[in-house]
Each structure stands twice: as structure tokens, then as C-alpha cells.
Amino acid sequence: MNSNSAERRSVRTTAGWGFLCLTVVLAACTPPGDPRRHTTPPANPAAPTTSTSTGGPPCTPSVDTLAAPPAGYRLVGEDVAVPDAPVMSAEDSGETEPAARLFAKWGLIVRAGTVVDLRVAAGWQDRARLGWGGTGTRAAAVTVHACTPEGGQAQWMAFVGGTWVAQAACVPLIVTSNGQNDSVDLGIGVPCDKAATS
């Protein structure tokens, strides 16, 4: 690989990180009711190309490829990273479904080449919804297929989406990957240390 190719790759990586950071900052700073604010994550036509040759479910559309989970994220098991913030801002979603009244936008980070299942814990099916990949589809249980990108350079994939809730709460999620179940509590509109999960 010549030095020009390495420099171009470095610029693309830096630009990708910049775009991801800018997206997070803008989403956090855009006030509710602003017409520029998306209540449902939009599809990204510029999402990285992914391979479908691995079989299994279709590839979930991603917005970025990463060498490692970014700062401010924590691992759940070996293949998923979620925000480490004690509370994620939840705004009126504009949705009519009672379980989707509020929406907290956050990016899901999944190890490239893996398929993970995420679901709300038992008893939460009528109070919370999940969704990633820019399709706007939300459900109590979702599958994210982080296909290995062409070239196989990236170790992690980033997906736009988040969590919908009936009301601000500490939402318990179950993450399943490679036959292993891991649980994580997410503060949606309220910190988990100030809210019951049941």
C-alpha cells in the first residue's frame, strides 16, 4: 500500500468519525418541535456497502464502520456496545402507539460479522420498543445483522435508531449473541438509579 492510499484511508476514517460525532451532537441539541428533528431515524442512502454472502438474515443498514466502540460506550457481552450515559434524553415521538410515546435516539454498535438479537425484558412488551437500521420499524424484539463490510477492514458497525417508551423509565434489555444472553439497563428519560425497572 502506498502512502497516498494510506492517507486517503486515514482521511475517510477521520471523516467517518466526524460525521458520527456531528450526528450525535446535532440530535442532542435540536430542540423538540424543530422541523429538522427526526422522530424516526431516517434511512441513510450512503450507508457502507455490506456483504450478504454470510447467509442468515438480510444485512441491517449501517451508517459507519469503526475500528473500536467509541468513547462513551460500554460493552454488553462481546459483540454489542451501548451508550454509557446514565440517562438518554427522551422526547415526544409524535407516534400514536402508547408504547412509543417518547423516543430516545442513540446509536447501536455491533461487532462486524455478527447477528445479535435485542429485546425488552419480560413484562416490558407493552411499555417499550426498539429499532435500528434506518427503517423506522420498531418492535419489542429486533435482530441486527452486522454484515462484514467489503474489504473486511472494520471491526464494528454503527446503526442509527433508539428506544421508544410509554413513559420515562429505566428499560431492561436482553442482548443475545453467539448463544449468550446479557442484560443491560438503559435510562430513557430518567437515570436507572432513580427509577424501578419493574
mmCIF file of C-alpha atoms in Angstrom, residues 17-135:
data_model
loop_
_atom_site.group_PDB
_atom_site.id
_atom_site.type_symbol
_atom_site.label_atom_id
_atom_site.label_comp_id
_atom_site.label_asym_id
_atom_site.label_seq_id
_atom_site.Cartn_x
_atom_site.Cartn_y
_atom_site.Cartn_z
ATOM 1 C CA TRP A 17 -15.807 9.669 12.973
ATOM 2 C CA GLY A 18 -16.544 13.340 12.421
ATOM 3 C CA PHE A 19 -19.873 12.546 10.774
ATOM 4 C CA LEU A 20 -20.886 10.175 13.581
ATOM 5 C CA CYS A 21 -19.935 12.718 16.272
ATOM 6 C CA LEU A 22 -21.717 15.528 14.420
ATOM 7 C CA THR A 23 -24.856 13.399 14.078
ATOM 8 C CA VAL A 24 -24.885 12.680 17.827
ATOM 9 C CA VAL A 25 -24.305 16.336 18.744
ATOM 10 C CA LEU A 26 -26.989 17.631 16.359
ATOM 11 C CA ALA A 27 -29.511 15.052 17.539
ATOM 12 C CA ALA A 28 -28.886 16.037 21.156
ATOM 13 C CA CYS A 29 -29.029 19.797 20.508
ATOM 14 C CA THR A 30 -32.018 20.073 18.153
ATOM 15 C CA PRO A 31 -34.996 21.211 20.258
ATOM 16 C CA PRO A 32 -38.293 19.285 20.284
ATOM 17 C CA GLY A 33 -40.707 20.575 17.657
ATOM 18 C CA ASP A 34 -37.927 21.780 15.366
ATOM 19 C CA PRO A 35 -38.796 20.629 11.828
ATOM 20 C CA ARG A 36 -35.215 19.413 11.378
ATOM 21 C CA ARG A 37 -35.594 16.910 14.232
ATOM 22 C CA HIS A 38 -36.352 13.321 13.143
ATOM 23 C CA THR A 39 -38.628 11.346 15.459
ATOM 24 C CA THR A 40 -37.954 8.207 13.429
ATOM 25 C CA PRO A 41 -34.377 7.595 12.269
ATOM 26 C CA PRO A 42 -34.113 8.189 8.514
ATOM 27 C CA ALA A 43 -32.549 5.684 6.157
ATOM 28 C CA ASN A 44 -29.048 6.629 5.074
ATOM 29 C CA PRO A 45 -28.547 6.076 1.354
ATOM 30 C CA ALA A 46 -24.793 6.493 1.849
ATOM 31 C CA ALA A 47 -24.534 3.595 4.305
ATOM 32 C CA PRO A 48 -21.422 1.455 3.837
ATOM 33 C CA THR A 49 -21.766 -1.479 1.453
ATOM 34 C CA THR A 50 -22.013 -4.781 3.303
ATOM 35 C CA SER A 51 -21.597 -8.347 2.196
ATOM 36 C CA THR A 52 -24.614 -10.638 2.003
ATOM 37 C CA SER A 53 -22.563 -13.756 1.346
ATOM 38 C CA THR A 54 -22.539 -14.821 5.018
ATOM 39 C CA GLY A 55 -26.131 -16.078 4.881
ATOM 40 C CA GLY A 56 -28.665 -15.571 7.647
ATOM 41 C CA PRO A 57 -30.970 -12.539 7.853
ATOM 42 C CA PRO A 58 -30.538 -9.588 5.470
ATOM 43 C CA CYS A 59 -27.859 -7.051 6.340
ATOM 44 C CA THR A 60 -29.095 -4.249 8.587
ATOM 45 C CA PRO A 61 -28.260 -0.834 7.044
ATOM 46 C CA SER A 62 -25.391 0.778 8.963
ATOM 47 C CA VAL A 63 -24.166 4.389 8.969
ATOM 48 C CA ASP A 64 -20.491 3.907 9.805
ATOM 49 C CA THR A 65 -17.685 1.391 10.239
ATOM 50 C CA LEU A 66 -15.399 1.653 13.256
ATOM 51 C CA ALA A 67 -12.137 0.170 14.465
ATOM 52 C CA ALA A 68 -13.494 0.037 18.043
ATOM 53 C CA PRO A 69 -16.535 1.211 20.028
ATOM 54 C CA PRO A 70 -16.273 4.997 20.527
ATOM 55 C CA ALA A 71 -15.706 6.815 23.811
ATOM 56 C CA GLY A 72 -18.862 6.998 25.888
ATOM 57 C CA TYR A 73 -19.904 3.427 25.058
ATOM 58 C CA ARG A 74 -19.841 0.250 27.160
ATOM 59 C CA LEU A 75 -19.757 -3.363 26.060
ATOM 60 C CA VAL A 76 -22.701 -5.675 26.625
ATOM 61 C CA GLY A 77 -21.320 -9.165 26.192
ATOM 62 C CA GLU A 78 -18.665 -9.423 23.471
ATOM 63 C CA ASP A 79 -20.487 -8.146 20.393
ATOM 64 C CA VAL A 80 -22.588 -5.103 21.328
ATOM 65 C CA ALA A 81 -21.828 -1.645 22.735
ATOM 66 C CA VAL A 82 -24.411 0.823 24.061
ATOM 67 C CA PRO A 83 -24.128 4.396 25.370
ATOM 68 C CA ASP A 84 -22.620 4.714 28.822
ATOM 69 C CA ALA A 85 -24.666 7.822 29.676
ATOM 70 C CA PRO A 86 -26.671 7.496 32.906
ATOM 71 C CA VAL A 87 -29.711 8.935 31.130
ATOM 72 C CA MET A 88 -30.651 9.420 27.473
ATOM 73 C CA SER A 89 -32.927 12.286 26.552
ATOM 74 C CA ALA A 90 -36.437 11.178 25.569
ATOM 75 C CA GLU A 91 -38.640 13.488 23.510
ATOM 76 C CA ASP A 92 -42.230 13.308 22.276
ATOM 77 C CA SER A 93 -42.133 10.940 19.287
ATOM 78 C CA GLY A 94 -45.364 12.048 17.671
ATOM 79 C CA GLU A 95 -46.374 8.374 17.427
ATOM 80 C CA THR A 96 -49.882 7.202 18.317
ATOM 81 C CA GLU A 97 -48.831 3.806 19.693
ATOM 82 C CA PRO A 98 -48.968 4.040 23.523
ATOM 83 C CA ALA A 99 -45.692 2.095 23.963
ATOM 84 C CA ALA A 100 -43.904 4.537 21.620
ATOM 85 C CA ARG A 101 -44.980 7.907 23.053
ATOM 86 C CA LEU A 102 -41.387 9.033 23.804
ATOM 87 C CA PHE A 103 -38.247 8.410 21.746
ATOM 88 C CA ALA A 104 -34.571 8.359 22.785
ATOM 89 C CA LYS A 105 -32.249 8.389 19.764
ATOM 90 C CA TRP A 106 -28.961 6.528 20.171
ATOM 91 C CA GLY A 107 -26.562 4.563 18.050
ATOM 92 C CA LEU A 108 -26.081 0.831 18.476
ATOM 93 C CA ILE A 109 -22.548 -0.527 17.897
ATOM 94 C CA VAL A 110 -22.256 -4.180 16.818
ATOM 95 C CA ARG A 111 -19.181 -6.279 16.043
ATOM 96 C CA ALA A 112 -18.865 -6.756 12.273
ATOM 97 C CA GLY A 113 -19.860 -10.203 11.045
ATOM 98 C CA THR A 114 -22.273 -10.970 13.887
ATOM 99 C CA VAL A 115 -26.027 -11.302 14.271
ATOM 100 C CA VAL A 116 -27.487 -10.074 17.545
ATOM 101 C CA ASP A 117 -30.992 -10.193 18.962
ATOM 102 C CA LEU A 118 -32.159 -7.428 21.281
ATOM 103 C CA ARG A 119 -35.421 -7.480 23.205
ATOM 104 C CA VAL A 120 -37.050 -5.707 26.105
ATOM 105 C CA ALA A 121 -37.218 -7.838 29.242
ATOM 106 C CA ALA A 122 -40.328 -9.815 30.199
ATOM 107 C CA GLY A 123 -43.122 -7.517 31.316
ATOM 108 C CA TRP A 124 -41.946 -4.618 29.126
ATOM 109 C CA GLN A 125 -43.538 -5.657 25.820
ATOM 110 C CA ASP A 126 -46.365 -3.128 26.265
ATOM 111 C CA ARG A 127 -44.110 -0.322 27.524
ATOM 112 C CA ALA A 128 -41.082 -0.147 25.221
ATOM 113 C CA ARG A 129 -39.995 -0.618 21.609
ATOM 114 C CA LEU A 130 -36.606 -0.897 19.880
ATOM 115 C CA GLY A 131 -35.387 -0.245 16.360
ATOM 116 C CA TRP A 132 -32.147 0.301 14.396
ATOM 117 C CA GLY A 133 -31.070 0.397 10.808
ATOM 118 C CA GLY A 134 -32.918 3.421 9.457
ATOM 119 C CA THR A 135 -36.117 1.589 8.515
#
